[in-house]
Short mmCIF file of C-alpha atoms in Angstrom, two decimals:
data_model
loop_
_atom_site.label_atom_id
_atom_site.label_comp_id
_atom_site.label_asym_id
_atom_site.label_seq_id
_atom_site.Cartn_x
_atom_site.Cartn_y
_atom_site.Cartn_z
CA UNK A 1 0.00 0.00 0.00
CA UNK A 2 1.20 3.70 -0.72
CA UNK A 3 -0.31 7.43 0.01
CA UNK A 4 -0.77 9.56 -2.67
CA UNK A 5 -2.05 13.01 -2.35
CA UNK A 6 -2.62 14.89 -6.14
CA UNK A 7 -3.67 18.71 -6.21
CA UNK A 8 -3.91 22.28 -7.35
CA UNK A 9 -4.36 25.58 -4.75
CA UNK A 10 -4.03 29.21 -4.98
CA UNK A 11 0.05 28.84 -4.94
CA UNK A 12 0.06 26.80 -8.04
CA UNK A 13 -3.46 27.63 -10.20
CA UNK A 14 -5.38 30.51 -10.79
CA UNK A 15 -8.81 30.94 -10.13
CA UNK A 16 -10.52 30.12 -13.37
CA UNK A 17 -8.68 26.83 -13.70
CA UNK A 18 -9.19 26.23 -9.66
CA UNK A 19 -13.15 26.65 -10.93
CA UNK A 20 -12.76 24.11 -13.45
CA UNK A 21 -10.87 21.61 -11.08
CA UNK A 22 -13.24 21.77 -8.87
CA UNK A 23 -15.66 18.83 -7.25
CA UNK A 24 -19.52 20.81 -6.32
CA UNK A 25 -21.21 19.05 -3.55
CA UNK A 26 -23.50 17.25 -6.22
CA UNK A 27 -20.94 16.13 -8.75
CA UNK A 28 -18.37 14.78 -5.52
CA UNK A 29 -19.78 11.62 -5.18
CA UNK A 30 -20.01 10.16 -8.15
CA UNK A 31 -16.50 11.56 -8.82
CA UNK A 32 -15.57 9.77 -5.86
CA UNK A 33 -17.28 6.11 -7.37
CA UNK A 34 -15.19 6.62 -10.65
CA UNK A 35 -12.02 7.34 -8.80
CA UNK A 36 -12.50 4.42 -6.68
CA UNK A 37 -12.65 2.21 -10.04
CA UNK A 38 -9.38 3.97 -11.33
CA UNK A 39 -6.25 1.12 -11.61
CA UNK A 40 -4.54 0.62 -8.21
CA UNK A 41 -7.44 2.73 -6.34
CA UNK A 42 -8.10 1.39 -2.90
CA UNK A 43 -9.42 4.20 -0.98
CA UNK A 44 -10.02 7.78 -2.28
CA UNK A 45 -11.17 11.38 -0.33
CA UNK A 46 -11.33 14.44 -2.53
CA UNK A 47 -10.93 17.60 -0.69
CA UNK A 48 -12.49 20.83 -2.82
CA UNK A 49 -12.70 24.28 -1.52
CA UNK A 50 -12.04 27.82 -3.37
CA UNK A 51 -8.60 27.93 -3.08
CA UNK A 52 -7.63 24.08 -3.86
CA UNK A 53 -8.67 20.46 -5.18
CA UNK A 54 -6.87 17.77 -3.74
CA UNK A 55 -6.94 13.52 -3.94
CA UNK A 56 -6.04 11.82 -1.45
CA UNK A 57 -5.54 8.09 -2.72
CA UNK A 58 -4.27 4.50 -0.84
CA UNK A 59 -3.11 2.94 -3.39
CA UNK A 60 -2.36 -0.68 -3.73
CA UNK A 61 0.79 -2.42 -5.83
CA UNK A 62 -0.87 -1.98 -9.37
CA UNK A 63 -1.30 1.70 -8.37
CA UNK A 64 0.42 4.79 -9.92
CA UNK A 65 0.17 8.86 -9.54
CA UNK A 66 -0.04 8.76 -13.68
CA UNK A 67 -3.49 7.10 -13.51
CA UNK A 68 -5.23 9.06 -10.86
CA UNK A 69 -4.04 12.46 -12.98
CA UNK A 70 -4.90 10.74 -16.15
CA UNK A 71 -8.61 10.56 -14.34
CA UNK A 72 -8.69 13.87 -12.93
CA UNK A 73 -7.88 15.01 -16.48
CA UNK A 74 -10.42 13.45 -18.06
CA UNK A 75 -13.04 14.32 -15.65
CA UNK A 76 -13.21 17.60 -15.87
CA UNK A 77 -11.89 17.64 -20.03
CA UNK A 78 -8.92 19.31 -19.27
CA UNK A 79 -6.05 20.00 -21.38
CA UNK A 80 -3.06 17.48 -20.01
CA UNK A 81 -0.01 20.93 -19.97
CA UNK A 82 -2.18 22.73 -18.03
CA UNK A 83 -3.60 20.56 -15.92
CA UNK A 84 0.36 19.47 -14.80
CA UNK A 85 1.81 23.02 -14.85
CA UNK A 86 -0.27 23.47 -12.03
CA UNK A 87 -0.57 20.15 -10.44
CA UNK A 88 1.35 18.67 -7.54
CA UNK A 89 1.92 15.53 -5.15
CA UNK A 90 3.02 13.99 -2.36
CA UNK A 91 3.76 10.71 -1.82
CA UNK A 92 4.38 8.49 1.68
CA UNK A 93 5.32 10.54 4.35
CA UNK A 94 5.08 13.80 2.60
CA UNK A 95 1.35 12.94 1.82
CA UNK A 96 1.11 12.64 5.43
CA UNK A 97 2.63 16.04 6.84
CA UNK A 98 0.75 17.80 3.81
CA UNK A 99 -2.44 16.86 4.91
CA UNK A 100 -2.06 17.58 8.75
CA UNK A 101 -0.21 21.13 7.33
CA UNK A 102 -3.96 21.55 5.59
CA UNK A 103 -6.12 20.82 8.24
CA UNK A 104 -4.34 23.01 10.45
CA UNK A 105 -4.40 26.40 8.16
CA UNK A 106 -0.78 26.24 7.36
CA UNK A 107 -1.03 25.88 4.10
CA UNK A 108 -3.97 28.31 3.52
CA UNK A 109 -4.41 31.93 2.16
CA UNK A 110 -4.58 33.31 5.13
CA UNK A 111 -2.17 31.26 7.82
CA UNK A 112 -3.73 29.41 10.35
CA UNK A 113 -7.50 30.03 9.46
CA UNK A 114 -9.75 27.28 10.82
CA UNK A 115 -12.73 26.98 8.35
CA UNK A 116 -10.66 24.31 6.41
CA UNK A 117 -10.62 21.82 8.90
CA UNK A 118 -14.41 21.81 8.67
CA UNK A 119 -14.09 21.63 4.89
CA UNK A 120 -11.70 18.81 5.26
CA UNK A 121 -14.03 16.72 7.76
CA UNK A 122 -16.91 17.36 5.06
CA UNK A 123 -15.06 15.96 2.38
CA UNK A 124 -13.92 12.78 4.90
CA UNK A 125 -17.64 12.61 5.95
CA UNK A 126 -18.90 12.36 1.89
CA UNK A 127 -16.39 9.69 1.67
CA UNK A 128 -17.85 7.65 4.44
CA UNK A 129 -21.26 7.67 2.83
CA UNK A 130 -19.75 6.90 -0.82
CA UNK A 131 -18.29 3.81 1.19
CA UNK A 132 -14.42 5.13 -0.31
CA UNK A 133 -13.28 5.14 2.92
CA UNK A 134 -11.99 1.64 4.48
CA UNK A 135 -8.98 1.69 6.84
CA UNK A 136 -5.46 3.68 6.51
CA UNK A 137 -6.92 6.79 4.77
CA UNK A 138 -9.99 6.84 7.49
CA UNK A 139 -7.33 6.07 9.88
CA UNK A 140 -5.34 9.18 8.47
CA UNK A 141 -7.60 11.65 8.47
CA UNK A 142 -8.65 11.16 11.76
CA UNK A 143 -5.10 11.32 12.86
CA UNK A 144 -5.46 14.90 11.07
CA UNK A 145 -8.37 15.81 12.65
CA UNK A 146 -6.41 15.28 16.50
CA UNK A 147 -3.03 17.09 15.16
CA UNK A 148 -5.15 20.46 14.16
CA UNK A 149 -6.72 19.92 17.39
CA UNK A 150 -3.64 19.32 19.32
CA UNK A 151 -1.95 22.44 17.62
CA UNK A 152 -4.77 24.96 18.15
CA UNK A 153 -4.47 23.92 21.98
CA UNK A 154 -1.05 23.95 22.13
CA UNK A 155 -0.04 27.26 20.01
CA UNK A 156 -1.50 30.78 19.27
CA UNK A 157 -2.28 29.69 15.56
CA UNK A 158 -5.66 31.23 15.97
CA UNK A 159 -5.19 33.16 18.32
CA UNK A 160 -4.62 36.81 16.51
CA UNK A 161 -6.74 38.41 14.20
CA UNK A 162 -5.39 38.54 10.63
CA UNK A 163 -8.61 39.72 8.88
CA UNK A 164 -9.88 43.30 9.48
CA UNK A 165 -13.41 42.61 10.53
CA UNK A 166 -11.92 40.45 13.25
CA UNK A 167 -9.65 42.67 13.93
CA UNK A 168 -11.76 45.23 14.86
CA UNK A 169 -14.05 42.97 17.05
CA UNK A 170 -10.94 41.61 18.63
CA UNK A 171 -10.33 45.46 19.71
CA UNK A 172 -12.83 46.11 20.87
CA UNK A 173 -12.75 43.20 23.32
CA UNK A 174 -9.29 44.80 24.19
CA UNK A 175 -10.94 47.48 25.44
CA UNK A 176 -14.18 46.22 26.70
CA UNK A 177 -13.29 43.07 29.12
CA UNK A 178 -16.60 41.67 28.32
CA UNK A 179 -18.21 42.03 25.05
CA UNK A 180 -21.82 40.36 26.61
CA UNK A 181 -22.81 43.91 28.29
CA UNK A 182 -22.04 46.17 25.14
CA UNK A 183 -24.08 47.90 22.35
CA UNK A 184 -22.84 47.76 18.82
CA UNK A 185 -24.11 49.79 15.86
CA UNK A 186 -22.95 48.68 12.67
CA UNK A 187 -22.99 50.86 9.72
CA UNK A 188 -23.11 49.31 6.31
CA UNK A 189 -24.34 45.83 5.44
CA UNK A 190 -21.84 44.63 3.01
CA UNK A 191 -19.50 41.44 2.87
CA UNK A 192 -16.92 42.73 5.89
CA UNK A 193 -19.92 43.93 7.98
CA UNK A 194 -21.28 40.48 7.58
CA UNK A 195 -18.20 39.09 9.58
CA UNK A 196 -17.93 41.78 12.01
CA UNK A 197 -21.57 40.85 13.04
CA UNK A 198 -20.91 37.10 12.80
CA UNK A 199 -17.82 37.69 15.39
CA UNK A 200 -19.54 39.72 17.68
CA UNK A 201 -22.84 37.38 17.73
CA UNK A 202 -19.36 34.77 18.41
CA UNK A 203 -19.11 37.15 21.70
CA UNK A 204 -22.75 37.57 22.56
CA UNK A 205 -23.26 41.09 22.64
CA UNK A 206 -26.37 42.13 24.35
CA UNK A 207 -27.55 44.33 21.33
CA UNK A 208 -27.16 44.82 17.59
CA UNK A 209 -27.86 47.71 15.18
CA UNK A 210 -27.51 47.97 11.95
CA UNK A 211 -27.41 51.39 10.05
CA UNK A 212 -27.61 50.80 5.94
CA UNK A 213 -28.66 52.89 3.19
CA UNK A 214 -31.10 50.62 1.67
CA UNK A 215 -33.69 48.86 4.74
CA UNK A 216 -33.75 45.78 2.60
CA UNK A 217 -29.96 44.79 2.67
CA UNK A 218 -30.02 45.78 6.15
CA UNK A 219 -32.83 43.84 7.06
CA UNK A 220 -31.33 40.89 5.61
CA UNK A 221 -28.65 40.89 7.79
CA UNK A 222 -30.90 41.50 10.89
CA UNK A 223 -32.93 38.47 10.35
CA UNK A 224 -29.67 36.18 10.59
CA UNK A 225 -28.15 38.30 13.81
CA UNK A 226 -31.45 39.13 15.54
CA UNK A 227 -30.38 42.67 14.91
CA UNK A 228 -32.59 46.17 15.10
CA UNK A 229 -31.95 47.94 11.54
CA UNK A 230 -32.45 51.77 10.19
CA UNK A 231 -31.52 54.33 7.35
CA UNK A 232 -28.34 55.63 7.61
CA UNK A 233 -30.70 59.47 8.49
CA UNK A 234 -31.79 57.58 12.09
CA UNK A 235 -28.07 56.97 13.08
CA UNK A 236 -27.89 60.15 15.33
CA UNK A 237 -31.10 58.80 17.16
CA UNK A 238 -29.59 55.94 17.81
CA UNK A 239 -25.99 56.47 18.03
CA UNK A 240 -25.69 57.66 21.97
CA UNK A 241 -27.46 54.17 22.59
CA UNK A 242 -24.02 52.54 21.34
CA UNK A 243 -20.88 51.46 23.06
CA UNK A 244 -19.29 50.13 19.85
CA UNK A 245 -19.44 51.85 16.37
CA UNK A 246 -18.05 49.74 13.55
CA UNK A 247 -18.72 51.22 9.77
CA UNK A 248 -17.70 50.37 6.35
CA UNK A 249 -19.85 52.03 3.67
CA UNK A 250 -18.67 52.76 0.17
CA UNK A 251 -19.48 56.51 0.63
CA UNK A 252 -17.79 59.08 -0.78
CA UNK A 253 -18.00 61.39 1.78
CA UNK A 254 -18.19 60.79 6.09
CA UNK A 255 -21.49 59.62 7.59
CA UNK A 256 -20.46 60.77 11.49
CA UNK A 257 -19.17 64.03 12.08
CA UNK A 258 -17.56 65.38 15.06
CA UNK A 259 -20.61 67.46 16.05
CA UNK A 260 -22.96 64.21 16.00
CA UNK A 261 -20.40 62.12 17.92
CA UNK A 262 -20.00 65.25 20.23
CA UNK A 263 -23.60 65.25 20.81
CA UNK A 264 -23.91 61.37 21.43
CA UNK A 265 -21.55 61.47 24.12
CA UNK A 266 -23.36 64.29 26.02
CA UNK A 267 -26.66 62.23 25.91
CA UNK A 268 -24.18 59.55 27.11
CA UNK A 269 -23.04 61.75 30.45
CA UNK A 270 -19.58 60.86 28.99
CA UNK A 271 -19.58 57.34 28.92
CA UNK A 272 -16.85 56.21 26.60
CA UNK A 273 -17.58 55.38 22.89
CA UNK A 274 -15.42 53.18 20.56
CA UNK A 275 -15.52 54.16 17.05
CA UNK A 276 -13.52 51.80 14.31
CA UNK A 277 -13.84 53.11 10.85
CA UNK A 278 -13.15 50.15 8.25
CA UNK A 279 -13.86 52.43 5.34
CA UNK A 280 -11.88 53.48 2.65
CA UNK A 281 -12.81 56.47 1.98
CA UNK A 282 -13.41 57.35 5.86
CA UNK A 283 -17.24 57.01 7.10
CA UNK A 284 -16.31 58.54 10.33
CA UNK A 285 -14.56 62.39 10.39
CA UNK A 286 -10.80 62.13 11.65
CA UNK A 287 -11.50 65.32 13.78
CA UNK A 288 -13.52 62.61 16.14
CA UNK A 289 -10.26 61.61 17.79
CA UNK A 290 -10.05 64.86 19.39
CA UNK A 291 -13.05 64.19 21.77
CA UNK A 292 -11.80 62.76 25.27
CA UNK A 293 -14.36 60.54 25.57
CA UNK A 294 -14.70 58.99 21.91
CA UNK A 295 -11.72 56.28 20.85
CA UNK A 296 -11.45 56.25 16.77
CA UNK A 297 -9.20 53.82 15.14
CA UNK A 298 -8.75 53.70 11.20
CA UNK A 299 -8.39 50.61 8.73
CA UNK A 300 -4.51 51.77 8.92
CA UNK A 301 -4.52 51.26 13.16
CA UNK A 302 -6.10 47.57 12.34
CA UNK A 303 -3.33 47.06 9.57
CA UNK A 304 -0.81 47.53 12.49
CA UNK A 305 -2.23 45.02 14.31
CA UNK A 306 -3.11 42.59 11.51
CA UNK A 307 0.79 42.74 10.86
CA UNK A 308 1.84 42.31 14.69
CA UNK A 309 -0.70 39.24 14.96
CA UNK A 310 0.57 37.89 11.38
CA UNK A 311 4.41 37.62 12.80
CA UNK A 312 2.50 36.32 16.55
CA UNK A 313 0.88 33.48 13.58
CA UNK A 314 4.18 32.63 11.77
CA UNK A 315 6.08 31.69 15.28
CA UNK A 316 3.18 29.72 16.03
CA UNK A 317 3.40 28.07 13.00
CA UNK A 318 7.04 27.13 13.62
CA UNK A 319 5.88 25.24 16.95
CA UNK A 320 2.66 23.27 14.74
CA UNK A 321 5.22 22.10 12.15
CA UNK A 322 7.07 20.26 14.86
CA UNK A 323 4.29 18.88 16.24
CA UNK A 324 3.08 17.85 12.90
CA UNK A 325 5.86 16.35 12.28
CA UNK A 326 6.22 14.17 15.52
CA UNK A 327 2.76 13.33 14.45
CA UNK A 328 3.30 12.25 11.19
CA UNK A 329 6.19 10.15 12.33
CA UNK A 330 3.78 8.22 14.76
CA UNK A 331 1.60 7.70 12.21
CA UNK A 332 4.13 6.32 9.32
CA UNK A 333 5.55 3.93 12.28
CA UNK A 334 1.81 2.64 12.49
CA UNK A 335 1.69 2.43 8.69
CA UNK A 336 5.05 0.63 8.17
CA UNK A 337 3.82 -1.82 11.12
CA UNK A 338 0.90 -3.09 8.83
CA UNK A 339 3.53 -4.43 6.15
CA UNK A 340 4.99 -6.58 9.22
CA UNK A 341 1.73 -7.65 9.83
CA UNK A 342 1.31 -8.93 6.74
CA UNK A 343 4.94 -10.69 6.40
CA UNK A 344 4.14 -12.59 10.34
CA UNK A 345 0.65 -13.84 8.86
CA UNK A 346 2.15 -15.39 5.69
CA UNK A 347 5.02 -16.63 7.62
CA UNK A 348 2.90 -18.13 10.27
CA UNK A 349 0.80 -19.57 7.46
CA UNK A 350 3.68 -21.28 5.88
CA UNK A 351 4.72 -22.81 8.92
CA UNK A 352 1.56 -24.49 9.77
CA UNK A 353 1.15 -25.41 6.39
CA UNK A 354 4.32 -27.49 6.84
CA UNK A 355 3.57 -28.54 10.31
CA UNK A 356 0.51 -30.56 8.93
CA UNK A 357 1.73 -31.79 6.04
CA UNK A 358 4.44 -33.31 8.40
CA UNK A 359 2.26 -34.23 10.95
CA UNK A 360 -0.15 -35.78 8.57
CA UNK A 361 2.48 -38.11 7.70
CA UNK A 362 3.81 -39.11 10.53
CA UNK A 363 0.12 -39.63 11.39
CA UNK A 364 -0.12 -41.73 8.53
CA UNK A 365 3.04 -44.39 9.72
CA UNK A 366 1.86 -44.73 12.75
CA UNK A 367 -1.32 -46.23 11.03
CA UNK A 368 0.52 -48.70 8.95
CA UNK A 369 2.39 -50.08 12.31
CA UNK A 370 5.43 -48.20 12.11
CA UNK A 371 7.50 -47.84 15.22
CA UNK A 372 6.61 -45.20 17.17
CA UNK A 373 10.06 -43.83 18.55
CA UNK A 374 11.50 -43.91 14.60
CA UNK A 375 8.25 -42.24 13.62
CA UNK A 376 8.63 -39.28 16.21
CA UNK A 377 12.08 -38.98 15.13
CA UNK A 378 11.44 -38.70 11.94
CA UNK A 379 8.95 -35.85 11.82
CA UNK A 380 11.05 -33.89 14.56
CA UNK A 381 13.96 -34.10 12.05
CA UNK A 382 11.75 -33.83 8.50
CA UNK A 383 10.03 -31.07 10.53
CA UNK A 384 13.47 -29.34 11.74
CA UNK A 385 15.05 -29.03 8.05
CA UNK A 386 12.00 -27.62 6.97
CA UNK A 387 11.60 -25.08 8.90
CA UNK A 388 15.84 -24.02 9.17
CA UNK A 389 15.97 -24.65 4.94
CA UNK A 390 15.00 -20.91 3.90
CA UNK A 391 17.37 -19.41 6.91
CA UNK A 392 20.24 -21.42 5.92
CA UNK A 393 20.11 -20.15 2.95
CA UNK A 394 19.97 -16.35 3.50
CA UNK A 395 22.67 -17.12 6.23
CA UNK A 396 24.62 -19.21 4.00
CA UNK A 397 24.11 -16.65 0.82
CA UNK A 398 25.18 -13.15 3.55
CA UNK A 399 28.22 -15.18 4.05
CA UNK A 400 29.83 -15.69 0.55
CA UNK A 401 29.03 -11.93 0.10
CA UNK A 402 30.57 -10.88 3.23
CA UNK A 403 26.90 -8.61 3.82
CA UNK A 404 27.47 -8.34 7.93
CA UNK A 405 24.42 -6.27 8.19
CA UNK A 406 22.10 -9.18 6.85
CA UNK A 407 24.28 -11.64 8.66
CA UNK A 408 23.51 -8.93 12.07
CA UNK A 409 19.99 -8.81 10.95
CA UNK A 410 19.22 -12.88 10.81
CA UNK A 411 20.92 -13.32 13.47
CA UNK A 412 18.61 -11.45 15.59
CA UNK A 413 16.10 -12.05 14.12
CA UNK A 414 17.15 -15.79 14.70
CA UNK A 415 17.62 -15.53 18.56
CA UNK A 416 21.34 -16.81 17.68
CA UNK A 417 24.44 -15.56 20.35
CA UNK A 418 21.86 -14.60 22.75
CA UNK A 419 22.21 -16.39 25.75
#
């Protein structure tokens, strides 16, 4: 048996042939039927996200990488240069540290993001109800499944924020010890406000606004955040009512001024006020900062700490690559074991095989009146030079080629010099 792992990601393939690679949820499975009757195919998982298709194949002796990119190519009618311009693999040992490196973010976009490892345990799930799935590759990924695990508990991986909506919703939990008693009004409704308000519904804020030029969008996003919503025009009603202020807009020009902000902290008897403008151009007038009791921080203050929590991510990665590999090398010693496995079943097999034949004969003399003694002596001695014939050899053939390794090797393996 060997592990094969065939794929393209966003280091090797751009996106429109990444789109073309790719396995949808409804074509996966029977992708994953014709794989498994590809030559040499004993077990098969197919990992596709965005950013990369992979194969991971057990392979038995008739296997070979060439026929598993042969199907992939035909699959998806692909042209065979640029299909393997882009196309890498891993076989063995490699195949193993490359998948625990995936399910642990460090080879994704952005390092050490988690949503992969719940791509990953999709894609080992669909396998499982294909029926690809038998016992070293199911045995694998689980293995994967407790490294990622292991190194999110044991390093910062995930720890830092390296995208700016979480960036801003871990800052405000720098300043706001717990998250569960504060007010947030979000302005805007687009893609990055989206996350903000799925991290902070992460922290269980008591309350969430949402501020939006058009109700409809905004509503949208209230219905999945159990959020209160209104037109950009209602923000000053609102806005003293608000601990946390997070806006990204595409307008052209500010939406909060100093003078409302001013205001809203007055109604506020000076209670503090944390303002994080995500917009480029600015929603919220610089000239805020200049109130005592309001707190302003740009995209360019969150860039800062995206970079300080990217360098935090990369030492972190140093410690998960030494776990991974200690892991990996736990798991290849339980892989090479199997082979042994195999070689102690066929050799006990031969040895009863020669045991009753022997047996069967002596069995047989005994029947015909043969004496008893002789007949015992016989099969201990036919039985003896059966069993020593194949050693000999190898000992006799190490010998006339002077090989004192092999000669080391039977030797121990023979029990011979120890007393």
């Amino acid at each position: 048996m060997s592990l094969l792992v065939l794929g393209i990601n966003h280091k090797t393939a751009t996106v429109a042939l990444r789109e073309r690679v790719a396995f949808g949820p409804d074509i996966a499975p029977k992708a994953l039927q014709e794989l498994m009757h590809t030559r040499g195919v004993e077990e098969a998982v197919i990992v596709s996200t965005c950013n990369r298709t992979e194969l991971y194949c057990c392979l038995d002796q008739r296997g070979e990488s060439d026929a598993v990119r042969h199907w992939l190519q035909h699959f998806h009618h692909l042209d065979e240069d640029e299909l393997t311009s882009c196309l890498y693999q891993h076989q063995g040992e490699e195949a193993v540290r490359h998948l625990m490196r995936v399910a642990c973010g460090l080879d994704s976009l952005v390092l050490g993001e988690p949503q992969i490892l719940g791509q990953i345990k999709q894609a080992y799930n669909q396998s499982h109800q294909v029926g690809s799935l038998k016992g070293i590759l199911e045995r694998l990924f689980q293995k994967s499944f407790s490294v990622a695990k292991r190194v999110r508990t044991e390093t910062e991986i995930g720890a830092s924020a390296v995208s700016v909506a979480f960036a801003a919703v871990s800052l405000a939990k720098r300043i706001f010890s717990d998250l569960g008693r504060t007010k947030v009004l979000l302005v805007g409704a687009g893609e990055t406000v989206e996350l903000v308000a799925r991290h902070l519904k992460e922290q269980s804020v008591s309350r969430i606004m949402v501020a939006n030029r058009t109700l409809e969008r905004a509503q949208n996003l209230a219905r999945e955040f159990e959020a209160e919503v209104m037109t950009l025009e209602q923000i000053p009603d609102y806005l003293p009512q608000a601990d946390i202020v997070i806006s990204s807009t595409a307008s052209p020009l500010p939406i909060i001024g100093k003078g409302m902000v001013e205001r809203a902290i007055k109604a506020r008897r000076h209670k503090p006020i944390l303002l994080v403008d995500i917009a480029v151009p600015r929603d919220i007038e610089p000239e805020v900062d200049e109130l005592s009791d309001a707190y302003l921080y740009t995209v360019d203050d969150l860039q800062g700490i995206i970079e300080q929590n990217l360098e935090a991510r990369k030492r972190a990665a140093g410690q998960a690559e030494r776990i991974i590999l200690e892991e990996r090398d736990q798991f290849m010693g339980w892989f090479r074991s199997l082979k042994s496995v195999d070689l102690i079943r066929d050799y006990r097999t031969q040895a009863n095989a020669v045991r009753e034949q022997e047996l069967g004969r002596a069995l047989q003399a005994l029947a015909q009146g043969e004496d008893p003694a002789k007949t015992m002596g016989e099969l201990a001695r036919r039985l003896t030079n059966k069993l020593i014939h194949t050693p000999t050899q190898a000992l006799s053939q190490a010998g006339k080629d002077g090989d004192q390794e092999i000669l080391a090797v039977l030797a121990q393996s023979l029990g011979l010099g120890q007393r």
